[in-house]
Amino acid sequence: MVPYVKTGGLGDVIGALPKALAQLGHEVVVALPYYRQIQYGGWTIHPSNIFFDVYLGPEGSPTVGILDGRIPGTDIPVYFVGSDPHFHRDGIYEFSDNAARYILFSRAVIQLAQSLGGKFDIIHVNDWHTALVPVILKTEPQSEATRDARSVLTIHNLAYQGMFGEGAWQYTGLPRRLYAWDRLEHQGAINFLKGGIAYADMISTVSERYALEIQTSEFGAQLEGTLAYRKERLAGILNGIDTDEWNPEIDTFIPQKFSFLDLTGKQKNKEVLQDFFHLPRRNCPVIGFVGRLVHQKGIDLLAGVFSRMMEEDVQFVMLGSGEYYYHRLFQDAHRAHPAKVGVALTFSNEIAHLIEAGADMFLMPSRYEPCGLNQQYSLAYGTIPIVHDTGGLYDCVIDYSREGAERGTSNGFVFHEFSTGAFFHGIQRAIEVWWNGQEAWKLMQKNGMSADWSWKRSAEKYVKLYERALEVPYFDDRQ
Ligand code: GLC
């Protein structure tokens, strides 16, 4: 959860959605493991007087202490679940006892709700780590605070399911009958996410397109059947972006502010970007890439089109880190084309802002993309995205070649087949329009920049989803 701790886009979602819900008038509290990284972050967080023991099978019933904070700049409570043996560590997710760690957290969340009192309408959990919360709510006796609570599970990336060998079952404290193919058992193992999908009142994922894709064998990561079975309860809601941070009119990271009414600042940022990467200030398209250099992001496709792209009159700038092989590859590309290629093989929020503000085009050839943020940042900054036709990319980017009246609404370039040929064709089309279709280019920029990418829109959809979760028939599995 931004600003406390972040490993990816999920952190941005949890940082933004509670605030947007509170602004719509809802009472929200957030629960988070008290990770070591938070303890050393210098936040105003106080121990509360809430303590309880949490059942954890072979580990006995460790005592958990709750700490109390507020989302900075708001009065929204954040409760941190403190258990040093589980969360006071050097990393966040990379541990072999993750089953125990997140069973502990999931049980603690429900017990916390009970300690706080009142009555919860909705418990909204994210990804496999908390997917047992809906299971526990529906299979174990609940006190007043959570008895009528409905659960919503959001899936941010189906590739991560929380699979554990059968030996981990004893930590769950769940009855053995739940170790079944239509509950938590999956291909001979325990699957936390599958349990959440089976028991949550509503399930969502982070774009409408991804909600459909994950019901197919291509994207379903073996859970397509489970998801298709629950499709009446499955919705897609596109993430918003933080428009306090990502707004070219007020962005404090970039040299020149700009808006769709006046793009001269963008041209100035382009020159600063060229200087930053030691590229000559030339009048040609600057193409950007920001992202992890990994398989999911289609980095192999980018490598595959690279030499052909270098035959065009363009410059290319890259920010990101990932697999060693690709670090080498793009370093070599920079050495081979020092006047055309700039690489920063690291992560830097500041450089990310500069690329979004200064580049003309932005590449996102992701294999799959549940939502994705950079295409939204690009659209908001008048940087035309060139994207694979998948997930949140599909939901955000409207291709230039759409015929007739719809043409006036396009904001980027979409390629369909996941191949270097199709990707390169998309890049070529963009280059062609950049040189020869100034008016069309401006219109695309304007379409992206004037659209509403804010969290308010998404939060309103979540409220509707919560309302549905309260209306649908309640599936009680207590025996
Ligand atoms: C995951 C997905 C990404 C999404 C983010 C936030 O990181 O891979 O597409 O934007 O979650 O929902």
Coordinates of C-alpha atoms and ligand atoms in Angstrom, one line a residue, residues 7-14 126-127 154-158 160 205-207 210 237-239 292 296-297 364 366 368-376 392-393 455 462, ligand 1:
T7 CA 6.1 -3.9 -4.9
G8 CA 3.9 -3.2 -7.9
G9 CA 0.6 -1.7 -9.1
L10 CA -1.4 -3.3 -6.4
G11 CA 0.3 -0.9 -3.9
D12 CA -1.0 2.0 -5.9
V13 CA -4.5 0.6 -5.9
I14 CA -4.6 0.1 -2.2
N126 CA -7.0 -8.5 -2.7
D127 CA -5.2 -11.4 -4.4
T154 CA -10.2 -8.6 -6.4
I155 CA -7.7 -10.4 -8.6
H156 CA -4.8 -8.3 -9.7
N157 CA -2.8 -11.0 -11.5
L158 CA -4.1 -14.5 -11.9
Y160 CA -0.2 -15.8 -8.6
T205 CA -10.5 -8.0 -11.6
V206 CA -8.8 -4.8 -12.7
S207 CA -10.2 -4.4 -16.3
Y210 CA -9.2 -9.2 -18.3
I237 CA -13.3 -2.5 -13.0
L238 CA -10.5 -0.6 -14.5
N239 CA -8.1 1.0 -12.0
R292 CA 10.0 -4.5 -15.8
Q296 CA 4.8 -10.8 -18.9
K297 CA 5.7 -7.3 -20.4
M364 CA 3.5 -1.8 -24.2
S366 CA 2.6 -7.1 -22.7
Y368 CA -1.1 -10.1 -20.7
E369 CA -1.9 -7.1 -18.6
P370 CA -4.6 -7.2 -16.0
C371 CA -4.8 -3.4 -16.0
G372 CA -1.5 -1.7 -16.4
L373 CA -0.7 1.9 -15.4
N374 CA 1.8 3.2 -17.9
Q375 CA -0.7 3.2 -20.8
Q376 CA -2.9 5.4 -18.7
G392 CA -6.4 -3.2 -19.5
L393 CA -4.5 -2.1 -22.6
W455 CA -10.1 7.0 -9.2
Y462 CA -16.7 -0.5 -6.7
Ligands
GLC1 C1 -0.9 -6.3 -11.2 C2 -1.1 -6.3 -12.7 C3 -1.2 -5.0 -13.3 C4 -2.2 -4.1 -12.5 C5 -1.9 -4.1 -11.0 C6 -2.9 -3.3 -10.2 O1 0.4 -5.8 -10.9 O2 0.0 -7.1 -13.3 O3 -1.7 -5.1 -14.7 O4 -2.2 -2.8 -13.0 O5 -1.8 -5.4 -10.5 O6 -4.2 -3.8 -10.3

